[in-house]
Structures are given as C-alpha cells and as structure tokens.
Short mmCIF file of C-alpha atoms in Angstrom, two decimals:
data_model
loop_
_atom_site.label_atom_id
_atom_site.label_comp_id
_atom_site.label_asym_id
_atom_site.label_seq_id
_atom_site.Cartn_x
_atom_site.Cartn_y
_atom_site.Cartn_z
CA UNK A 6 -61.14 5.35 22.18
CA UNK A 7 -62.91 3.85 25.02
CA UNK A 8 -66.51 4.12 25.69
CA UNK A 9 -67.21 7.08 28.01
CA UNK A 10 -65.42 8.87 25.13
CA UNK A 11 -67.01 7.53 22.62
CA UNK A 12 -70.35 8.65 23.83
CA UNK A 13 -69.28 11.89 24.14
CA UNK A 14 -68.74 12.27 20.48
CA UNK A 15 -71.79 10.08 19.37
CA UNK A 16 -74.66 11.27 22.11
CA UNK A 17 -74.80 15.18 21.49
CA UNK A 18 -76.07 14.20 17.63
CA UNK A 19 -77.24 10.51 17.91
CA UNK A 20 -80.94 12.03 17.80
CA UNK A 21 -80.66 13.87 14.71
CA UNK A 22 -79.47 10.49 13.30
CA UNK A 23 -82.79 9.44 14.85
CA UNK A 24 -84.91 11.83 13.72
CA UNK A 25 -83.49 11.49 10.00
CA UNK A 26 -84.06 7.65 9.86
CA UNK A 27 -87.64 8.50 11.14
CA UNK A 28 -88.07 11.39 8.47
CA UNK A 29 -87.17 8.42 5.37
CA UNK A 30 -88.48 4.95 7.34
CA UNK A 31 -91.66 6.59 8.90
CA UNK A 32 -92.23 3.74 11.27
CA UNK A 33 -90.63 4.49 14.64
CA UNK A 34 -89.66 1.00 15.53
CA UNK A 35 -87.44 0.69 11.87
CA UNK A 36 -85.86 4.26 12.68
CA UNK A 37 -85.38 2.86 16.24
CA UNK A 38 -83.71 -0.21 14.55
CA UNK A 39 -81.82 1.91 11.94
CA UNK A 40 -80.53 4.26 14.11
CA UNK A 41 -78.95 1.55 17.09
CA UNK A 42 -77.66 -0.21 13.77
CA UNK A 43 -75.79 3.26 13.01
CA UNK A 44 -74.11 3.76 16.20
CA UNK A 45 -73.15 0.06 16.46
CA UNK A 46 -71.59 0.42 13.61
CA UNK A 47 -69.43 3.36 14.35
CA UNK A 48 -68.37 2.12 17.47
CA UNK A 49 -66.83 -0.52 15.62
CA UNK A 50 -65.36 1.84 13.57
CA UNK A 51 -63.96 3.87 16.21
CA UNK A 52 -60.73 4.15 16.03
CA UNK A 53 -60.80 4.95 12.21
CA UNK A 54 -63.48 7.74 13.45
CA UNK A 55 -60.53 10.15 15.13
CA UNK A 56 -59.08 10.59 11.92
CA UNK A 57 -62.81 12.15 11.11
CA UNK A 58 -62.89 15.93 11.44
CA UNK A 59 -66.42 16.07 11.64
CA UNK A 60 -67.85 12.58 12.90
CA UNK A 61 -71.48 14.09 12.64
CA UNK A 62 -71.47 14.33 9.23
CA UNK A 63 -70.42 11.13 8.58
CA UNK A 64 -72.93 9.65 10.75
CA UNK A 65 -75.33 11.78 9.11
CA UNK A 66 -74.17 10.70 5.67
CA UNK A 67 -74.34 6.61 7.40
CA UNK A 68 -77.75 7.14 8.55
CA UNK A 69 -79.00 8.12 4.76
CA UNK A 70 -77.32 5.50 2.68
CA UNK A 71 -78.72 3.14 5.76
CA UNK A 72 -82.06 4.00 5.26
CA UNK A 73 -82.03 4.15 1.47
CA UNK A 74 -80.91 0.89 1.19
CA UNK A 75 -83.35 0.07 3.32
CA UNK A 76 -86.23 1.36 1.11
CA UNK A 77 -85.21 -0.11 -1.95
CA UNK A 78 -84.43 -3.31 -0.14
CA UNK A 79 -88.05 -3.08 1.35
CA UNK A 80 -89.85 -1.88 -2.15
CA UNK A 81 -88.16 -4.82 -3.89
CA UNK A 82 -89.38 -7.21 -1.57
CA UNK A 83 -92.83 -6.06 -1.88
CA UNK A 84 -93.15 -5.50 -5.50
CA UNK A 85 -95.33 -8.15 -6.14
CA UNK A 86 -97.66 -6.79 -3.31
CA UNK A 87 -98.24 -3.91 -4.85
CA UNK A 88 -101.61 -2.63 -6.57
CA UNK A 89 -101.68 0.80 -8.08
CA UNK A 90 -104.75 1.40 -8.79
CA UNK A 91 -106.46 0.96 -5.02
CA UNK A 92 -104.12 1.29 -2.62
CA UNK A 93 -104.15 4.73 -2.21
CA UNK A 94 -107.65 5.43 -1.20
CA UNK A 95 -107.43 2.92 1.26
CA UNK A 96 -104.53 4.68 2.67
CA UNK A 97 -105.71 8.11 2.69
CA UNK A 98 -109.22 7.18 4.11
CA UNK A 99 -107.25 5.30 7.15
CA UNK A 100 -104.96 8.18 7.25
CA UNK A 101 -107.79 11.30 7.42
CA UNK A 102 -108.54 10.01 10.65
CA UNK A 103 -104.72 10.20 12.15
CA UNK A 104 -104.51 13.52 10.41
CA UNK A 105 -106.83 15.60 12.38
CA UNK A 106 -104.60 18.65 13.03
CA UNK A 107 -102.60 20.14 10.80
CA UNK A 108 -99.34 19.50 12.13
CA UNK A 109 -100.01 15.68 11.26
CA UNK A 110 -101.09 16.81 7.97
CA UNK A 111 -97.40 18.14 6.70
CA UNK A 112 -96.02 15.10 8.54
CA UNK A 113 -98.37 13.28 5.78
CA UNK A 114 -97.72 15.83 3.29
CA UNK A 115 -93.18 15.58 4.00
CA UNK A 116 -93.91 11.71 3.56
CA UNK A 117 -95.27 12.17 0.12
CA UNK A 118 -92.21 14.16 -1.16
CA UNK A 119 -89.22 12.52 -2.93
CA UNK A 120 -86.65 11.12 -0.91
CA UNK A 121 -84.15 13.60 -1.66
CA UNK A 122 -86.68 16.75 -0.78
CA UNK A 123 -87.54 14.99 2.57
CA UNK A 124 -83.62 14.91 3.45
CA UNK A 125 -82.69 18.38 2.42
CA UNK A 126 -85.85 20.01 4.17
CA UNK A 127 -85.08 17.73 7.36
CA UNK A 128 -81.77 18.75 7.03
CA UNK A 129 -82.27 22.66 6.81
CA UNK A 130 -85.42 23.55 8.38
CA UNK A 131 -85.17 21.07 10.96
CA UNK A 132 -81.71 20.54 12.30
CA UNK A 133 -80.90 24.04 10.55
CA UNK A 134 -77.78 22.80 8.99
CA UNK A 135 -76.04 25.43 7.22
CA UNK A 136 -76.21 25.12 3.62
CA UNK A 137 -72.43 24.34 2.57
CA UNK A 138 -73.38 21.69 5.15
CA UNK A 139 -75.79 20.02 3.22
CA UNK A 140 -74.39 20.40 -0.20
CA UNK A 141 -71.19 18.67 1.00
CA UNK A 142 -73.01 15.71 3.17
CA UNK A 143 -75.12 15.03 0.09
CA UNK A 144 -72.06 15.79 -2.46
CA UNK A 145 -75.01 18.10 -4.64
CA UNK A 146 -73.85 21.63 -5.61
CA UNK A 147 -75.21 24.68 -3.91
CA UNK A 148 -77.14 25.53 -6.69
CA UNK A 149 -78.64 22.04 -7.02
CA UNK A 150 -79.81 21.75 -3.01
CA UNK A 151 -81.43 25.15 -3.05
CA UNK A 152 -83.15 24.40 -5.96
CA UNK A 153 -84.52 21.05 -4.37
CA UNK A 154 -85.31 22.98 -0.93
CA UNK A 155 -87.42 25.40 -2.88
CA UNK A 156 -89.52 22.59 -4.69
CA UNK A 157 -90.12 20.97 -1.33
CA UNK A 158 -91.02 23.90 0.58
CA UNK A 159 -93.51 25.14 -2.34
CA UNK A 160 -95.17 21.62 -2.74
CA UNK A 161 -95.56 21.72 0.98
CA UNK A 162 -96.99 25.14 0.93
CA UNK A 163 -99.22 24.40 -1.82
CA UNK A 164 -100.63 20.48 -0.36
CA UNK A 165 -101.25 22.88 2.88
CA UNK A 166 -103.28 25.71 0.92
CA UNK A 167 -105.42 22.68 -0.89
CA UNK A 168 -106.12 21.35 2.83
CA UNK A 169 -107.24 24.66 3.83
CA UNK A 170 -109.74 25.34 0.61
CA UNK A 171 -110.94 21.91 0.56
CA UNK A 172 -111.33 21.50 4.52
CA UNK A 173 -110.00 18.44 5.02
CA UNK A 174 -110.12 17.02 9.07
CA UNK B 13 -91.75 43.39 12.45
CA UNK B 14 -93.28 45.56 9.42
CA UNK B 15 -95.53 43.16 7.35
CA UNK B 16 -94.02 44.07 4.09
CA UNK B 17 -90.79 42.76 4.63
CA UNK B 18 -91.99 39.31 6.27
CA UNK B 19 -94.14 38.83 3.17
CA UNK B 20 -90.98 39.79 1.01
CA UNK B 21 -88.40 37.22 3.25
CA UNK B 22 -91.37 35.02 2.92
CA UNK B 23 -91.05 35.04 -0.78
CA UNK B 24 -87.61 34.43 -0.65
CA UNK B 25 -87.90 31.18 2.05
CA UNK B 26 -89.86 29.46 -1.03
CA UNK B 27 -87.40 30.23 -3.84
CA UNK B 28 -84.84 28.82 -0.93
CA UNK B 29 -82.78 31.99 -2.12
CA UNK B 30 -82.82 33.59 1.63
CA UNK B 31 -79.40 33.85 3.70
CA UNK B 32 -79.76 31.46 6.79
CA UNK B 33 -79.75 34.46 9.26
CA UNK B 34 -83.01 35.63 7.26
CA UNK B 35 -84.45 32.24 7.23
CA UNK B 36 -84.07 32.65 11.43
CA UNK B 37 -86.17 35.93 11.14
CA UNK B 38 -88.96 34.01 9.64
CA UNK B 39 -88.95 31.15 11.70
CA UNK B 40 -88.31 33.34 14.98
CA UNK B 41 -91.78 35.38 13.70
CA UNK B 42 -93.94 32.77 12.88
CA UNK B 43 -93.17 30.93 16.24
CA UNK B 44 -93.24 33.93 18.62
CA UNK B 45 -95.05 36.60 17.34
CA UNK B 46 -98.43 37.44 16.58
CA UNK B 47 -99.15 36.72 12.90
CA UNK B 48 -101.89 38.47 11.05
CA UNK B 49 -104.86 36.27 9.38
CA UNK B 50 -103.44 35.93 6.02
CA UNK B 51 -100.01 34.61 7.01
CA UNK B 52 -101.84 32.45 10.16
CA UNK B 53 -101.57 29.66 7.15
CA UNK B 54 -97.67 29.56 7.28
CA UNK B 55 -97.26 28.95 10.96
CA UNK B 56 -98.14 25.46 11.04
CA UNK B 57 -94.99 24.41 8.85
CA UNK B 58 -92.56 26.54 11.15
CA UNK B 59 -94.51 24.55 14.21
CA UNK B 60 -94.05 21.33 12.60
CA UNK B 61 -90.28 22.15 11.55
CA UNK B 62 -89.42 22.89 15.17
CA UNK B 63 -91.75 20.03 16.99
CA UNK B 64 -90.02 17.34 14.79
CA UNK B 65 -86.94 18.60 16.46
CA UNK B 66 -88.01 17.53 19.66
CA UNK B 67 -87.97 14.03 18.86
CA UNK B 68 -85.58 11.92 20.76
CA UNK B 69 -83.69 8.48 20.47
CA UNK B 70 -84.30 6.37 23.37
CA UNK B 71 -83.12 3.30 22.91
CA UNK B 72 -80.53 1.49 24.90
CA UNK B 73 -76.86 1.36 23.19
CA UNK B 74 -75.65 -1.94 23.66
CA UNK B 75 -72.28 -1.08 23.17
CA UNK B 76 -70.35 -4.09 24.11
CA UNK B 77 -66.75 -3.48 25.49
CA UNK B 78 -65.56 -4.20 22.17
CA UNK B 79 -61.63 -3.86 23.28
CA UNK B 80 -60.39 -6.10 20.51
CA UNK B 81 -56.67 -5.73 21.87
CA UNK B 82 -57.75 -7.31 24.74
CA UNK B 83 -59.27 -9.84 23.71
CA UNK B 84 -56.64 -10.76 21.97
CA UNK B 85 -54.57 -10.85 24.80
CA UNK B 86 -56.61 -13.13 26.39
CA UNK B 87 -56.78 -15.81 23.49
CA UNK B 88 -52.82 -15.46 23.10
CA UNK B 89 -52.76 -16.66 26.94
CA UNK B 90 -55.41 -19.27 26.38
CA UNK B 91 -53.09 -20.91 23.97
CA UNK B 92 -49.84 -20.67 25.97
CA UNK B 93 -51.54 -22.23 28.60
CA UNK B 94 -52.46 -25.08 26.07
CA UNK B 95 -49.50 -25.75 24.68
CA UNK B 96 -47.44 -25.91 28.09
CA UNK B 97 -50.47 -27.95 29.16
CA UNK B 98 -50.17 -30.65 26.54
CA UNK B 99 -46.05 -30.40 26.63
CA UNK B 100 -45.96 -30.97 30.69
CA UNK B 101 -48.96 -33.63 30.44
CA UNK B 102 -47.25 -35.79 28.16
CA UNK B 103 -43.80 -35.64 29.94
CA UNK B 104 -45.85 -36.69 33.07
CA UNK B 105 -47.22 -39.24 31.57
CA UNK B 106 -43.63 -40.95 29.89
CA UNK B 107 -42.71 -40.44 33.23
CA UNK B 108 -45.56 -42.69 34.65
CA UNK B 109 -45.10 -45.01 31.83
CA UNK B 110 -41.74 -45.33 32.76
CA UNK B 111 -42.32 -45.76 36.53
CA UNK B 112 -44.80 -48.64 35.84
CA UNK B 113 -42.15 -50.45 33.23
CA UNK B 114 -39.34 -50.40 36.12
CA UNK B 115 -41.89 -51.97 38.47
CA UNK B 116 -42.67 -54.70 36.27
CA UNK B 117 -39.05 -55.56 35.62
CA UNK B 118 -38.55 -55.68 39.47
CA UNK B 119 -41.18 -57.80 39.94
CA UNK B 120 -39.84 -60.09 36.86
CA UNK B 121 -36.16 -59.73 38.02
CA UNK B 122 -36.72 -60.87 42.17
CA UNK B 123 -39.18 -63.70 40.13
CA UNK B 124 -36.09 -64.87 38.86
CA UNK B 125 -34.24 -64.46 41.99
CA UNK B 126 -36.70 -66.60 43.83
CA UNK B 127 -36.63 -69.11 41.29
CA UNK B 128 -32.40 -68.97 40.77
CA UNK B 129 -32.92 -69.61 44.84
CA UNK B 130 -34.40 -72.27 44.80
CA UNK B 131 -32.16 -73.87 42.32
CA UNK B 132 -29.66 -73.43 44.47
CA UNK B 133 -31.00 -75.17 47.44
CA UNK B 134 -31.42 -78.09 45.31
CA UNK B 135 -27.64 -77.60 43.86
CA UNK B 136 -26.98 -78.29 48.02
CA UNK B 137 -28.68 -81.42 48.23
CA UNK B 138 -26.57 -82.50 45.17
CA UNK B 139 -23.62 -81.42 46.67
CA UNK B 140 -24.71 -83.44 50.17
CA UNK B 141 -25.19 -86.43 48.12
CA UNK B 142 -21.86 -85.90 46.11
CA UNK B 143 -20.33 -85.61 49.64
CA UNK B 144 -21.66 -88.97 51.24
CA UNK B 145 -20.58 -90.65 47.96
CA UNK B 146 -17.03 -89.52 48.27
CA UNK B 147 -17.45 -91.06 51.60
CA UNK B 148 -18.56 -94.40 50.79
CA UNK B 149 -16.19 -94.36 47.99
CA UNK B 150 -13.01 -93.59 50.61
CA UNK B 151 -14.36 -96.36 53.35
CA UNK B 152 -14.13 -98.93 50.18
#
C-alpha cells in the first residue's frame, strides 16, 4: 500500500479518531499526540490493514484502548498527588469562569461521566454511528450500550436542568 | 412538527430506546426549527452534539516512506559491495606484496652479480700471473 493510498483510507475518518481521543484525554495537545500516535501506528501496520473490512473501526477501537491506557497510565502516576477532599472546589471555581455558556457547560458536564458513557454518547450522538456499530466496536451487547446511552444522556439532561434552577454562569 | 410527538420521541431519546431514523427527527428539530419555551432547555445538548463534530485534526502526518522492501534492498547491496570490496582489496594487495618481494630479490640477485663480477676480474689477474709463470718456467 503506498502512501497516497494509504491516506485515502486513513484521512476521510482520522478526525473522528481525533475528536474521540479529545472526548477521553480532554487536553488538545495529548489528543493531538494520541491521535498522530494512532495513524503512525497503522501505517506501520498497513499491509496487515487490507485484510481489514472496515479499517475505521479498528482505528476507532485503536484510538480507545490508546487513550485508556493512557488514563490509567496517567492516574497511576499521579496517585500520590492526589487530595480528595479539596481538589474539587478548586477546580470548579477555576472552571465557572471557562464555563460561561452553556455549550461549555455539557463539555464540563460529558467530562464528568464515566469513561464508557463518554465513548458511547461520542460515538452515537456525535459521529451518529449506528448502533450494531457501537455494540460491536466496544464488543457490549445491544442491550448493554443502550442501557449505558440512556444513563448518559439522562445524567446530562439532569446536570443541565440543575444549571438552569441554580443559575450557574 | 406537532408538539406531542417531539415530547413523546423525546422521551424515548432518554430511555435510548428510539430507532436511529427517530433520533434524526429530534436532532433535525432541535437544530432547525423553532422550539417552544419549555423544550428551549434541550437544544443546547443537540448544539453541543453537532459543534463537537466540527472539530478537526490538524496536525502534520509524518509518515515516513516506510517501504521496508526497499530498504532492504538497499542494505543487501551495501553488503555485496562490502564483501567484493574486501575480496578485490586483499587480492590487490598480495599482488603488491608480491610485486615488492620480486623487486627485492632483483636487487639481491644483480648484488650478487656485481659481486660474482668482480670475482671474476680478479680470477683474470690470477690467470695473467699463472700465464707469465708458465713463461718463466719454459725460458728455464
């Protein structure tokens, strides 16, 4: 497979790969990172990627285990940093001024969800994946990614309605 | 779009028990339409859900030409080159070896020469001497 090729299978999905590794690593520069890390690393693969029928799952799939490994990586290097009982006031006060509109407050509010939610909602409501998609990329049954879909879209809904009667920003 | 029925799909979107063509209808009417007070509250998640999909990767690829084949190619040459390199250098230089050894025996040899010549020339005054002897001897 030579490169002009290659590109032409990677480029059409190489920013949902992006905007995944942003939805789980937050900070741009580390999804930046994670995603260049991604495609590097299928290009090496490339010639075992023709035998993929669908190369943008697997990259998908790549991009999750990536930046999951990542995390834990990252919280176990920083357990000793860590103090419960403060941190998150800090946080939230700094964060209150970012999070003027409401837009940046369900950014705030998708960061807070597990790390499974975040991937499923990404994955449906903002690449629109269909859902035998998702259930096969994660290996989860139907059953099991709706029912993590709907917790994530009600916890949303309900962070948002607490916003609104408390009149945050 | 009658109210009734958003609120109902709406319902469904949360359980996450709508068919993806209805989940379309909902997004499509809280993007484009105009949404009465009481659902205004919705629309920022469908706003946020289809902004985050504008975000875009634009880093360079540094995608090396990563032909390993060729490479390969190119290291099997490197060492063909070396081995014919160190076969033909060392024959070149028995050969020089060689050259130098039949100069010096040359050399040695028309040494010798010189020096069996000069022998000779004294082997003539001998000879001379032998000669006049003879002579005196025969006039006795």
């Amino acid at each position: 497979m030579q490169q002009t090729e290659f590109l032409n299978v990677v480029l059409p999905f190489k920013d949902k790969l992006f905007r995944m590794a942003m939805r789980l690593l937050v900070s741009r520069e580390e999804a930046e990172d994670a995603t260049q890390e991604i495609i590097l690393k299928l290009w090496e693969k490339k010639k075992a990627m023709v035998g993929y029928n669908n190369v943008e799952a697997y990259a998908m799939m790549m991009t999750k285990n990536f930046c999951l490994d990542r995390l834990k990586s990252k919280q176990a290097g920083n357990l000793k940093l860590v103090h419960s009982n403060y941190s998150d006031d800090s946080v939230s006060l700094q964060r209150q001024v970012e999070v003027r509109d409401s837009l940046g407050w369900i950014e705030k509010i998708m960061q807070e969800l597990p790390e499974q939610q975040k991937i499923i909602l990404q994955l449906r409501d903002v690449e629109q994946y269909e859902y035998d998609e998702i259930s096969k990329l994660l290996e989860m049954s139907p059953t099991a990614v709706r029912v993590a879909l709907s917790r994530a879209r009600k916890t949303v809904r309900e962070k948002l309605m607490e916003k609104e009667n408390y009149g945050i920003g | 779009m009658e109210l009734d029925r958003i609120e109902k799909l709406l319902e469904k979107y949360f359980d996450a028990s709508a068919t993806v063509a209805e989940e379309k209808i909902i997004r499509d009417y809280f993007l484009n339409e105009d949404i009465p007070a009481h659902l205004q509250r919705y629309a920022p998640m469908f706003k946020y859900f289809s902004n985050a999909k504008e975000e875009r990767f634009t880093k360079r690829l540094p995608l090396r030409p990563g032909n390993r084949s060729y490479w390969k190619g190119i290291s099997v040459a490197a060492v063909v080159v070396l081995v014919f390199g160190i076969y033909f250098g060392r024959s070149y230089q028995e050969r020089k070896k060689a050259e130098y050894a039949y100069q010096e025996t040359k050399k040695a040899l028309s040494l010798l020469a010189l020096n069996l010549e000069r022998g000779t020339e004294k082997v003539a005054y001998l000879r001379e001497f032998e000669e006049t002897k003879q002579k005196i001897y025969n006039n006795n």
